[in-house]
Coordinates of C-alpha atoms and ligand atoms in Angstrom, one line a residue:
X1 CA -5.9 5.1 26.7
X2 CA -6.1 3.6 23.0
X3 CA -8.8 1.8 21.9
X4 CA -7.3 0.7 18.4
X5 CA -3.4 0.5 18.2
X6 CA -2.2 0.1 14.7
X7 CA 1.5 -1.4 14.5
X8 CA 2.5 -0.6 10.8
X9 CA 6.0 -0.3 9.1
X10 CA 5.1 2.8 7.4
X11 CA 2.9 5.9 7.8
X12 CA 2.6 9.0 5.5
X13 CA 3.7 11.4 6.0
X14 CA 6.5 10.4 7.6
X15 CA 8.0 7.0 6.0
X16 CA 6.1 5.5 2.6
X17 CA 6.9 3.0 -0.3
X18 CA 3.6 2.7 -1.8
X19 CA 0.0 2.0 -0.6
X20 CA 0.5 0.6 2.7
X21 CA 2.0 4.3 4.2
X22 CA -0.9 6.2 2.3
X23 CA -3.6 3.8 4.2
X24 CA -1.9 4.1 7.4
X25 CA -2.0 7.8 7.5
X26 CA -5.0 7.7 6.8
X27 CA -7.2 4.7 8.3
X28 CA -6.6 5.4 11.6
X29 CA -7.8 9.0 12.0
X30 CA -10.5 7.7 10.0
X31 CA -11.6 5.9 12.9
X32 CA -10.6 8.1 15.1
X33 CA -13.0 10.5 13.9
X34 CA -15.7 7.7 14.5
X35 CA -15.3 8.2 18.2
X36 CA -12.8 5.4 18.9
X37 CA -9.5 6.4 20.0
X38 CA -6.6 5.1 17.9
X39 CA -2.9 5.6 18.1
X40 CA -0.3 4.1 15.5
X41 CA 3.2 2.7 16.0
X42 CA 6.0 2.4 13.4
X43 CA 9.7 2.2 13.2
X44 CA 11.7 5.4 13.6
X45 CA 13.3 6.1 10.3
X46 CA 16.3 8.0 10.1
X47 CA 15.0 9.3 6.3
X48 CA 11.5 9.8 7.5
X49 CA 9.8 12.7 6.7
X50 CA 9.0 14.9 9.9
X51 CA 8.6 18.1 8.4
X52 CA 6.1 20.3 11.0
X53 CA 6.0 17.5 13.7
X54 CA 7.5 18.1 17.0
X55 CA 8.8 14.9 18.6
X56 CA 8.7 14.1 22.2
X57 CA 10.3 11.5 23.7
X58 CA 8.7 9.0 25.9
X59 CA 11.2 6.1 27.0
X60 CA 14.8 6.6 26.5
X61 CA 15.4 3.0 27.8
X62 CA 12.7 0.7 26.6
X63 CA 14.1 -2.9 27.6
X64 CA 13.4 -5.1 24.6
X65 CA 15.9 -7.8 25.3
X66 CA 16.2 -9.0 21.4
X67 CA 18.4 -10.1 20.0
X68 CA 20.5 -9.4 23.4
X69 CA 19.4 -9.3 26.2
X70 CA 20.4 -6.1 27.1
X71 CA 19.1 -4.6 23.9
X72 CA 16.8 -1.2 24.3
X73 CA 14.5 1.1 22.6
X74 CA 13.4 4.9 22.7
X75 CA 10.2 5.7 22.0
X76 CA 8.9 8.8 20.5
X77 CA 5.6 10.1 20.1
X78 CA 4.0 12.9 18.1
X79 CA 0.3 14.0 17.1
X80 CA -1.2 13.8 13.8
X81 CA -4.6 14.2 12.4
X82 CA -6.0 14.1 16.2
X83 CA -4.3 10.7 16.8
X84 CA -1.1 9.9 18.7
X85 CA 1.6 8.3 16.6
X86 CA 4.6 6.6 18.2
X87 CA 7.9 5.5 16.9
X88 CA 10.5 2.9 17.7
X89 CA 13.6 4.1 17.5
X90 CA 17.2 1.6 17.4
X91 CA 19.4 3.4 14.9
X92 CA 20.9 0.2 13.7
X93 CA 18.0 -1.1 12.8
X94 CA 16.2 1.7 11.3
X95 CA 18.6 4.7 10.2
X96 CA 19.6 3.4 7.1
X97 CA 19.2 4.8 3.4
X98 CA 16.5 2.7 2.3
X99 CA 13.1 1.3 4.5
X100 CA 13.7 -2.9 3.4
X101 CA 15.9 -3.0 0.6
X102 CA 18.5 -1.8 -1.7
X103 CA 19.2 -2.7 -5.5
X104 CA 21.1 -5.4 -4.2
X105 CA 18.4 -7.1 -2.6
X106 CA 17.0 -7.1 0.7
X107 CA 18.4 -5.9 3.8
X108 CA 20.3 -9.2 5.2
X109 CA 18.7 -8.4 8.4
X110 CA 15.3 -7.8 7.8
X111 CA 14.1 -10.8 9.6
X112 CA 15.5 -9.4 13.1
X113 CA 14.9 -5.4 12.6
X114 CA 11.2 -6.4 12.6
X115 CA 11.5 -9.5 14.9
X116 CA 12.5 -6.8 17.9
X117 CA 10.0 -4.0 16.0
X118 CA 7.5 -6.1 17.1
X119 CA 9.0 -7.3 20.0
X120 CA 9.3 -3.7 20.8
X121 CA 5.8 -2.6 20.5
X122 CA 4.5 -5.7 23.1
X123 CA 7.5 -3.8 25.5
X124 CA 5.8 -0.7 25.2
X125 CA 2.4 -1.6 24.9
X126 CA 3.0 -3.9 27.8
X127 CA 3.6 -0.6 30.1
X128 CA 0.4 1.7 29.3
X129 CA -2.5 2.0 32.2
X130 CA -4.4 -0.4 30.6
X131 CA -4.1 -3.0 27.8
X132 CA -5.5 -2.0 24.2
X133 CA -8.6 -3.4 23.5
X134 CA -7.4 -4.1 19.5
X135 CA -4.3 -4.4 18.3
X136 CA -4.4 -4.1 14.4
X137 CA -0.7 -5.3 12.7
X138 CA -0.4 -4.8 9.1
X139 CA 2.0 -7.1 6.5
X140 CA 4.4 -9.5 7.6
X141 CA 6.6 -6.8 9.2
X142 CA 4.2 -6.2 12.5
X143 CA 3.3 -9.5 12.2
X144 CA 4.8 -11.5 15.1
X145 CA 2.8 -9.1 17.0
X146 CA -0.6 -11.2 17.3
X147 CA 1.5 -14.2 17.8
X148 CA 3.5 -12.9 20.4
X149 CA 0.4 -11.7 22.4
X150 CA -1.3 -14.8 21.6
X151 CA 1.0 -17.1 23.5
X152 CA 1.4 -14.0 26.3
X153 CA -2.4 -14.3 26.7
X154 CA -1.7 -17.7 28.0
X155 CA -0.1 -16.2 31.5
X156 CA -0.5 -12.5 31.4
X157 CA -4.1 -11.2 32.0
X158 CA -3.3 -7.7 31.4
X159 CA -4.1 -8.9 27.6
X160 CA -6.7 -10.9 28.1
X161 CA -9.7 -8.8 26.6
X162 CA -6.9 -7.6 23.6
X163 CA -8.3 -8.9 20.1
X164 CA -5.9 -8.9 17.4
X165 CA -6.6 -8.1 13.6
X166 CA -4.3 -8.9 10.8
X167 CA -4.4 -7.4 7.4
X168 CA -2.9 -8.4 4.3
X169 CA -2.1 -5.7 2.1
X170 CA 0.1 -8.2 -0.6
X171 CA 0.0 -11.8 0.3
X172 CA 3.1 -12.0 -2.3
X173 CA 5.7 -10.7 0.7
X174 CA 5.1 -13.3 3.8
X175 CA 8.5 -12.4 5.9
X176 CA 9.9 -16.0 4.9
X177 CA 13.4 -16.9 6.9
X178 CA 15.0 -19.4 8.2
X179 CA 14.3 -21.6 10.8
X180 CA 17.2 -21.0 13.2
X181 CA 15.3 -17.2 12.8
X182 CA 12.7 -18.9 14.9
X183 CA 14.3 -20.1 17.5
X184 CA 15.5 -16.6 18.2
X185 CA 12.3 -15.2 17.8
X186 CA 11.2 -16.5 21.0
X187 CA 7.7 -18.0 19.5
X188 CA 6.9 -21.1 22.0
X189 CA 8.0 -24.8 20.5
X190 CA 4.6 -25.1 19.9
X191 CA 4.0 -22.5 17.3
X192 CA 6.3 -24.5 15.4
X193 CA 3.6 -26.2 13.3
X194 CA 2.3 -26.4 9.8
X195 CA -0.9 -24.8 11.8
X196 CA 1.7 -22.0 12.8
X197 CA 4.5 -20.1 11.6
X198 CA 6.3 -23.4 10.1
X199 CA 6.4 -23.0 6.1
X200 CA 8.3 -25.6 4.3
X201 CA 10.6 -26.0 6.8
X202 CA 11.0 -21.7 6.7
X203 CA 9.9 -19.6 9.4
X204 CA 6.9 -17.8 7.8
X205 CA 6.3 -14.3 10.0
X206 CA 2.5 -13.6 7.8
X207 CA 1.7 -17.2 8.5
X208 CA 2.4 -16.8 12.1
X209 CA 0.1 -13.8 12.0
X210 CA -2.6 -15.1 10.2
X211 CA -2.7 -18.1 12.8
X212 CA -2.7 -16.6 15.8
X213 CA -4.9 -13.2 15.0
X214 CA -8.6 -12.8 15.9
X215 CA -8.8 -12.0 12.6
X216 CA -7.6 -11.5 9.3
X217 CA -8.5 -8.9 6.3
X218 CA -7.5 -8.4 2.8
X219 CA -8.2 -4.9 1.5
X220 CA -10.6 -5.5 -0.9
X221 CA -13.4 -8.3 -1.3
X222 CA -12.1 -9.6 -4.6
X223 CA -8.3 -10.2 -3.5
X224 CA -10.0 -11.9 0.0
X225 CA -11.5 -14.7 -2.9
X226 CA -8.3 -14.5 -5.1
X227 CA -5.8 -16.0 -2.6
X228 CA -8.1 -18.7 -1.5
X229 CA -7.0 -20.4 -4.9
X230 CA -3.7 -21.5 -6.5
X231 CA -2.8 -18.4 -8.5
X232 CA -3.0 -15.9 -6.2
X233 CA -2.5 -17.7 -2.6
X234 CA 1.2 -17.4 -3.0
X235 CA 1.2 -21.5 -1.3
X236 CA -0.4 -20.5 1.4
X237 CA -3.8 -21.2 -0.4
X238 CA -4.5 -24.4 1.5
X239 CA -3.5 -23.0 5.0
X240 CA -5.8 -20.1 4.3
X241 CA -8.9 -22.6 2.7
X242 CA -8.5 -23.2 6.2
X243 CA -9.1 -19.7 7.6
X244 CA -12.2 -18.6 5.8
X245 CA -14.0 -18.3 9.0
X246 CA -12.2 -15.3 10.5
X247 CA -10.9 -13.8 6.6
X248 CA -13.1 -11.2 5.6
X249 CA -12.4 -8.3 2.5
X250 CA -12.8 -4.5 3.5
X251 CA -12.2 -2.1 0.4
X252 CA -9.6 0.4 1.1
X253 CA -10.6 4.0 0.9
X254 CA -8.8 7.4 -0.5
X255 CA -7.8 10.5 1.5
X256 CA -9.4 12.9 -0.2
X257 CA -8.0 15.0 1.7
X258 CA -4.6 14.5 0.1
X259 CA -5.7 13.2 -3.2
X260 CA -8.5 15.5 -4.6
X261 CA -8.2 18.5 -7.8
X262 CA -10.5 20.5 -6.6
X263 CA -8.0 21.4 -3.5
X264 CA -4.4 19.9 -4.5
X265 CA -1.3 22.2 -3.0
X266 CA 0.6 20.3 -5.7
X267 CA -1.6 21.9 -8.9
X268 CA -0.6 24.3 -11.0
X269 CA -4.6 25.1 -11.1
X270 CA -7.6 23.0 -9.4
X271 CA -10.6 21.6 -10.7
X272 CA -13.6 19.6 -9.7
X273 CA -16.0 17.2 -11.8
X274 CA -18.4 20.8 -12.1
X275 CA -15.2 22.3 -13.9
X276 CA -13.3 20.5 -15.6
X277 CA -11.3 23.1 -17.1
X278 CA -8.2 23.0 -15.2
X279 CA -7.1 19.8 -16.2
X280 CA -6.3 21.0 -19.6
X281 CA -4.2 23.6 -17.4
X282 CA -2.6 20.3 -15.7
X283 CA -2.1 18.7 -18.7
X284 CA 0.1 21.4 -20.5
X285 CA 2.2 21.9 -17.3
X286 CA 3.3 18.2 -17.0
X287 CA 3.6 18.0 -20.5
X288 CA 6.2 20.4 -19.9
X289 CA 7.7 19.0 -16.4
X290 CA 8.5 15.9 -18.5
X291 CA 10.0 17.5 -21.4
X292 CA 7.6 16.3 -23.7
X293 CA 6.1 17.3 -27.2
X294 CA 3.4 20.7 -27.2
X295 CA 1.8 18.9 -29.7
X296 CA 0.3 16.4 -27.8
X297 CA -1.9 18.4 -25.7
X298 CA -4.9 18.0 -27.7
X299 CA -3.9 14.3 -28.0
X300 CA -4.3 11.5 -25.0
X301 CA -1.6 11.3 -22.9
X302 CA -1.3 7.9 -20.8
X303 CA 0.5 7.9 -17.5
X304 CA 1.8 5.4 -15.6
X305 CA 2.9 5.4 -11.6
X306 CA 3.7 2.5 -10.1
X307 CA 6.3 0.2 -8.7
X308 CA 8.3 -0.7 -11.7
X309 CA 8.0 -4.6 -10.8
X310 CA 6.0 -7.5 -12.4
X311 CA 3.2 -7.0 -9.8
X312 CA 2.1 -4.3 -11.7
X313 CA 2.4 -5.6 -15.2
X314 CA 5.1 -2.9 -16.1
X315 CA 6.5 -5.6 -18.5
X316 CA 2.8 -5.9 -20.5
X317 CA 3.2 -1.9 -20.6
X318 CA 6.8 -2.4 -22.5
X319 CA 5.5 -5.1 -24.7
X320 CA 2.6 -2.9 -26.5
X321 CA 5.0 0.9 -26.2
X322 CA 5.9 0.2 -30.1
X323 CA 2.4 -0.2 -31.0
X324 CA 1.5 2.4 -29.1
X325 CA 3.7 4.7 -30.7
X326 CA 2.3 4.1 -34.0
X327 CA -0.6 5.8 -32.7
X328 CA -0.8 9.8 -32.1
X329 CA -0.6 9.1 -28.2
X330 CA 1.7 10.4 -25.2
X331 CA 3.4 8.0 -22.3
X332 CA 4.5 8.8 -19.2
X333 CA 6.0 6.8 -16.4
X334 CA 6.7 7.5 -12.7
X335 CA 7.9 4.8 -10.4
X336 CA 11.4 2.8 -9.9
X337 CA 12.0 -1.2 -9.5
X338 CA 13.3 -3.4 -11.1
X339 CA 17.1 -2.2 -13.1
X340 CA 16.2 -4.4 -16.2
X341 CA 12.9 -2.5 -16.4
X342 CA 14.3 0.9 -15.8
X343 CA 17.3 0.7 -18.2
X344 CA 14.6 -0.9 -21.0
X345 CA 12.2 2.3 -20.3
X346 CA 15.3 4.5 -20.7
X347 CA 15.7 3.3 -24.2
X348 CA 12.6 4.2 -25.1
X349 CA 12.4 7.9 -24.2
X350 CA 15.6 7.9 -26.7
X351 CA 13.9 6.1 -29.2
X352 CA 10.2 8.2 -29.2
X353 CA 11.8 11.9 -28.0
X354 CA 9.1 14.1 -26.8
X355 CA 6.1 11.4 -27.2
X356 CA 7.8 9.0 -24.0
X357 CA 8.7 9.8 -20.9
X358 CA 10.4 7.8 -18.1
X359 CA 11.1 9.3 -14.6
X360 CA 13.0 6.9 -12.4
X361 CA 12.2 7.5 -9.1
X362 CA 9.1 8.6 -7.1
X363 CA 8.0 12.2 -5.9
X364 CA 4.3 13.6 -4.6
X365 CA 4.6 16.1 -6.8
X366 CA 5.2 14.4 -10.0
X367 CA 2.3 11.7 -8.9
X368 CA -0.1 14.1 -8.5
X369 CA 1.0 16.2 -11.6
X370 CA 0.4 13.2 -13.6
X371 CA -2.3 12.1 -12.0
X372 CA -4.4 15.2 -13.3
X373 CA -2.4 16.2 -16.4
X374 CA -2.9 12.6 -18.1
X375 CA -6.2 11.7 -20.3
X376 CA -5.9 8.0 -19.7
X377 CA -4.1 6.0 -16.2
X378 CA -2.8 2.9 -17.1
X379 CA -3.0 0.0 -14.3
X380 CA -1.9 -3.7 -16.1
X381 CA -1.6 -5.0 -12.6
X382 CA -0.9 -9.3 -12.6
X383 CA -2.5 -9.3 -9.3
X384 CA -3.7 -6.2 -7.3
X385 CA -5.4 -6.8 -4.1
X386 CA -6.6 -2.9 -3.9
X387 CA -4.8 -0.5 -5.8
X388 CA -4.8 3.4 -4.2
X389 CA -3.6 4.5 -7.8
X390 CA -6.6 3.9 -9.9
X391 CA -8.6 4.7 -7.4
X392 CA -7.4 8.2 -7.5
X393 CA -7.1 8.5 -11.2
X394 CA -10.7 8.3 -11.1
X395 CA -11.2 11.3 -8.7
X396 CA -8.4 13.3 -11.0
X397 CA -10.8 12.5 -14.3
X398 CA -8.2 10.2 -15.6
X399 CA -10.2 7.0 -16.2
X400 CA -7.9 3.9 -15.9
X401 CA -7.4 1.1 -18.1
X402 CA -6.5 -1.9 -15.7
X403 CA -6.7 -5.7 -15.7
X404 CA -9.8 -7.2 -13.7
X405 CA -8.2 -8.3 -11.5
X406 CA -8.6 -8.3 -7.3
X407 CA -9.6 -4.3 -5.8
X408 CA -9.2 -3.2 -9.8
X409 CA -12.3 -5.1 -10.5
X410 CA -13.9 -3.4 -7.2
X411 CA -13.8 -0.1 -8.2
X412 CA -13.8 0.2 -11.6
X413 CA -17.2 -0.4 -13.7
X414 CA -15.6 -1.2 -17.3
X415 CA -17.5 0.2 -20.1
X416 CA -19.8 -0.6 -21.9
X417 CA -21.5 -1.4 -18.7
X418 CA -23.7 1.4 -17.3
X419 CA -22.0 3.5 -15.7
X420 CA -18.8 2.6 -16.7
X421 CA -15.9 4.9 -14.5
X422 CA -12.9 3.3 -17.3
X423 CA -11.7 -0.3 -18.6
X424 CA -10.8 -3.5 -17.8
X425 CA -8.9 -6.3 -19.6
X426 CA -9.7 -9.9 -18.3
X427 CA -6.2 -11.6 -18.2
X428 CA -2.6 -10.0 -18.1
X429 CA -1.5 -10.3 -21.8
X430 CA -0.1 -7.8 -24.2
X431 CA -2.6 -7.9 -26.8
X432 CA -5.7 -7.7 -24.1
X433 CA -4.1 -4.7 -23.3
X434 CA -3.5 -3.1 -26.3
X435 CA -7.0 -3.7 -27.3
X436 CA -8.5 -2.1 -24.2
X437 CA -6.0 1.1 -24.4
X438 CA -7.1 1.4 -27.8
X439 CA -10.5 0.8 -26.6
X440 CA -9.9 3.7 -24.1
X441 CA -8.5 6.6 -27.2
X442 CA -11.2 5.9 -29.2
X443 CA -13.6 7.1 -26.6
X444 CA -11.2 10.0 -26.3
X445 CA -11.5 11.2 -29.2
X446 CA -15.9 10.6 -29.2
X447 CA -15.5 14.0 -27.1
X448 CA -19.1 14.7 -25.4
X449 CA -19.2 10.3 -24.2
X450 CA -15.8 10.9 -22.4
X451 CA -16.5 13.9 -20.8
X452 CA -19.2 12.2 -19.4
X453 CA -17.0 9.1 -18.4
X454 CA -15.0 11.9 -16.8
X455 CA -17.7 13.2 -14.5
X456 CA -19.3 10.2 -13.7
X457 CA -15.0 8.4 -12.6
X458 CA -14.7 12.1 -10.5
X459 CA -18.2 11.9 -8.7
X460 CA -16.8 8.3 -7.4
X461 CA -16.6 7.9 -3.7
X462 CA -14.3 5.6 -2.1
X463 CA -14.4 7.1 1.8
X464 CA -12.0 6.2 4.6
X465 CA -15.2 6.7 6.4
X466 CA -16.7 3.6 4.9
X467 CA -14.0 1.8 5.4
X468 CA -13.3 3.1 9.1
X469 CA -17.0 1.7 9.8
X470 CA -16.5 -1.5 8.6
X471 CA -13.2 -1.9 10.3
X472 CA -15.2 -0.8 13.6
X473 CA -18.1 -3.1 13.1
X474 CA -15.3 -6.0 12.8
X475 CA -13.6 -5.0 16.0
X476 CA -16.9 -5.2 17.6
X477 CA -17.7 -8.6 16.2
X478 CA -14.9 -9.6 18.2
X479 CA -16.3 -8.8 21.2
X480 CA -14.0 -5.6 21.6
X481 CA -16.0 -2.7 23.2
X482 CA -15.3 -0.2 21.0
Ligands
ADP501 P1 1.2 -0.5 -4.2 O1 1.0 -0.3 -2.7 O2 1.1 -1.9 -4.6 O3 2.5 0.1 -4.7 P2 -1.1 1.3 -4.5 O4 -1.8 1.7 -5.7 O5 -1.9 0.7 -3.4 O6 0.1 0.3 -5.0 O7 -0.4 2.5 -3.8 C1 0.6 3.2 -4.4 C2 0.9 4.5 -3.6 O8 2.3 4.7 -3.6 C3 0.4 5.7 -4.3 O9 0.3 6.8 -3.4 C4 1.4 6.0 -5.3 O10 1.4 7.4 -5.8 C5 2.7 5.7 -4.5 N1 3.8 5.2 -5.3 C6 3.8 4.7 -6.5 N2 5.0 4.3 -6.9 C7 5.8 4.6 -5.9 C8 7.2 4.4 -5.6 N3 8.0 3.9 -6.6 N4 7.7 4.8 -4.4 C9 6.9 5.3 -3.5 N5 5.5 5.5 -3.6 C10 5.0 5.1 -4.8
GLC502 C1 -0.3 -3.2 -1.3 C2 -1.0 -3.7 -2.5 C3 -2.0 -2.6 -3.1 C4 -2.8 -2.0 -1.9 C5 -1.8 -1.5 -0.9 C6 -2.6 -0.8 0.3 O1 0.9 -2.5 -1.5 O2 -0.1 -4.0 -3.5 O3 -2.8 -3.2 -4.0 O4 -3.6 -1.0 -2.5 O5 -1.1 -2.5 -0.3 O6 -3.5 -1.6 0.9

């Protein structure tokens, strides 16, 4: 019996590319641990992570019927964090070395390994004791779920006191192919619409969702504004102008549990906003992870970790490194994206030995190391609609410098506001930037104010358990008993 089934494309611990894993893994015990029973379902990853997690298998023959109709699935299932967690598993679909894309580009068949994910969880879903009372789909890769069960609703009363949520973690990827895509799909003529999943002519899988769900959520209130206007509604503004009566904004949360100094596995030495001591400790072993200078540990050090992709304003970060260098500072980058980027970043470390720092790739480790060695986290994000990074910069004592910009704006208070947890530029530009980093190592150096920015950015709480509660008062809104 689930109350809550989330249908996600990635879950930590076991598959991740950035912030929608971390919520995943961490959202639904959240509400678990409210009293509502969740269970989660995700593809079945041939790189996935499954250290410590016994699998069992529940269907070796799930008929799925897409794109053949002879095509099946095996499910697995496993517990974690007190919550049952299944996977669909088609190894020609999901064993491959990346989770969407390569270098290249994206998989060529993206468009039908998550067209029969989806189709797949309805399968499954379709054969528990009883139906689940919320089905929660995240991103444009679950999202043909609500669709599907919309139009299934129609004839099939095993769903018919199922809500369906959506929620938009980046309105920028929408699952856009082709029309002959669906036809194949198996969506009804009638969802063939500019009311449905018709886009220009394109099949649009997020569209589809966002029609056909109960509701629909962004993951913080500022980016649930944003894309109601022309800059951030990725053309879908107009559709959604038409949506605003089931859109609403819940803030993400962090794990604390994962992301927190005073108990991190991957420290050299913890520390809390009572003790700040350790950091120092922190500092001095990533200065030395990342090969750089000994000198700079009684200068700021900025980090970096992101996706290395316009999204997160990696190009505003390149444009101001020569200025930055002028100054006695320390930069460090984590993350991998875009080639042009990486090689350009590469260059650098050359041309400022010891004082720059590029790691291409991604590792826990390293995050958190950087997360609690650095002085300053830097976050020039175009568009953000919540941001886990900053977010747990502040718990580490690392207070961010980030554009105001969607969930950035949400939890940061800029100084020289009361309070203020770091700092915020208004509009993605280079100088802007510049001005607010330098903004940021003045303060540095006015030692007693930023200790007390320190503490105040640690003693932050962003809680899954907020979040978890809002999530529940929205199910119930929707008439779900749970
Ligand atoms: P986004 O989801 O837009 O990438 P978030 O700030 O919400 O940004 O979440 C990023 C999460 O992914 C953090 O846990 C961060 O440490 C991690 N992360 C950052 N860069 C990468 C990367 N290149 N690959 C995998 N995870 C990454
Ligand atoms: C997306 C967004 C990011 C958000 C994350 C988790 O990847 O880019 O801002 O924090 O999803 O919701």
């Amino acid at each position: 019996m689930h109350d809550v089934l989330y249908v996600t494309s990635e879950m930590y611990p076991f598959s991740k590319t950035g912030g929608l894993g971390d919520v995943m893994g961490a959202l639904p015990p959240a509400v678990h641990a409210k009293g509502v029973r969740t269970a989660v379902i995700t593809p079945f990853y041939g790189r996935m992570n499954l250290a410590g997690h016994k699998l069992r298998l529940v269907y070796s023959d799930l008929h799925v019927g897409y794109p053949w109709p002879s095509t099946t699935a095996e499910i697995y299932q496993t517990d974690y964090d007190g919550i049952s967690v299944y996977f669909v598993s088609r190894g020609e679909y999901f064993d491959r070395r990346h989770y969407y894309n390569t270098h290249n580009g994206d998989y060529f068949d993206n468009c039908e390994r998550f067209i029969f994910f989806c189709k797949a969880v309805l399968k499954w879903a379709r054969l528990l004791p009883s139906a689940p009372t919320v089905i929660h789909s995240h991103d444009w890769q679950s999202s043909l779920v609500p669709p599907y069960l919309y139009f299934d609703r129609e004839h099939d009363s095993f769903w018919k006191n199922t809500r369906t949520v959506t929620t938009i973690h980046n309105l920028a990827f929408q699952g856009r192919f082709s029309e002959r895509l669906f036809h194949e799909s198996g969506l009804p003529a009638e969802a063939w619409s500019m009311h449905g999943a018709e886009f220009y002519g394109d099949l649009n899988m997020l569209k589809a969702s966002i029609a056909y769900s109960d509701a629909v959520t962004t993951v913080s209130p500022s980016y649930a504004q944003e894309i109601l206007g022309p800059e951030f509604g990725c053309g879908l503004e107009g559709f959604l102008n038409a949506q605003t009566h089931k859109l609403y904004g819940i803030l993400n949360g962090a794990d604390y549990a994962v992301w927190d100094p005073s108990e991190d596995k991957f420290l050299p030495c913890c520390y809390s906003a009572d003790n700040v001591q350790g950091k120092q400790e922190c500092k001095k072993s990533m200065l030395s992870d990342f090969y750089m200078s000994e000198q700079l540990v009684d200068k700021p050090v900025l980090g970096f970790i992101g996706r290395l992709r316009d999204q997160k304003g990696i190009d505003l970060l390149i444009d101001i490194l020569p200025r930055l260098m002028e100054k006695e500072v320390g930069v460090i980058v984590l993350g991998e994206g875009d080639l042009g980027y990486e090689a350009r970043l590469l260059e650098f470390m050359e041309e400022y030995p010891g004082r720059f720092c590029v790691q291409v790739g991604y590792t826990e480790d390293l995050a958190h190391g950087i997360q609690a060695g650095a002085d300053i986290f830097l976050m020039p994000s175009r568009y953000e609609p919540c941001g886990l990074t900053q977010i747990y910069a502040l718990r580490f004592g690392t207070p961010p410098v980030a554009t105001a910009v969607g969930g950035l704006r949400d939890t940061i208070t800029p100084y020289p506001d009361e309070g203020a947890t770091g700092f915020t530029f208004a509009e993605p530009d280079g100088d802007l930037f510049y001005d607010a980093v330098i903004q940021a190592v003045d303060l540095w150096h006015d030692r007693p104010e930023w200790e007390k920015m320190v503490k105040r950015a640690m003693l932050k709480e962003f809680t899954w358990n907020r979040s978890a509660g809002e999530y529940i008062k929205l199910y119930q809104s929707l008439g779900a008993r749970v």
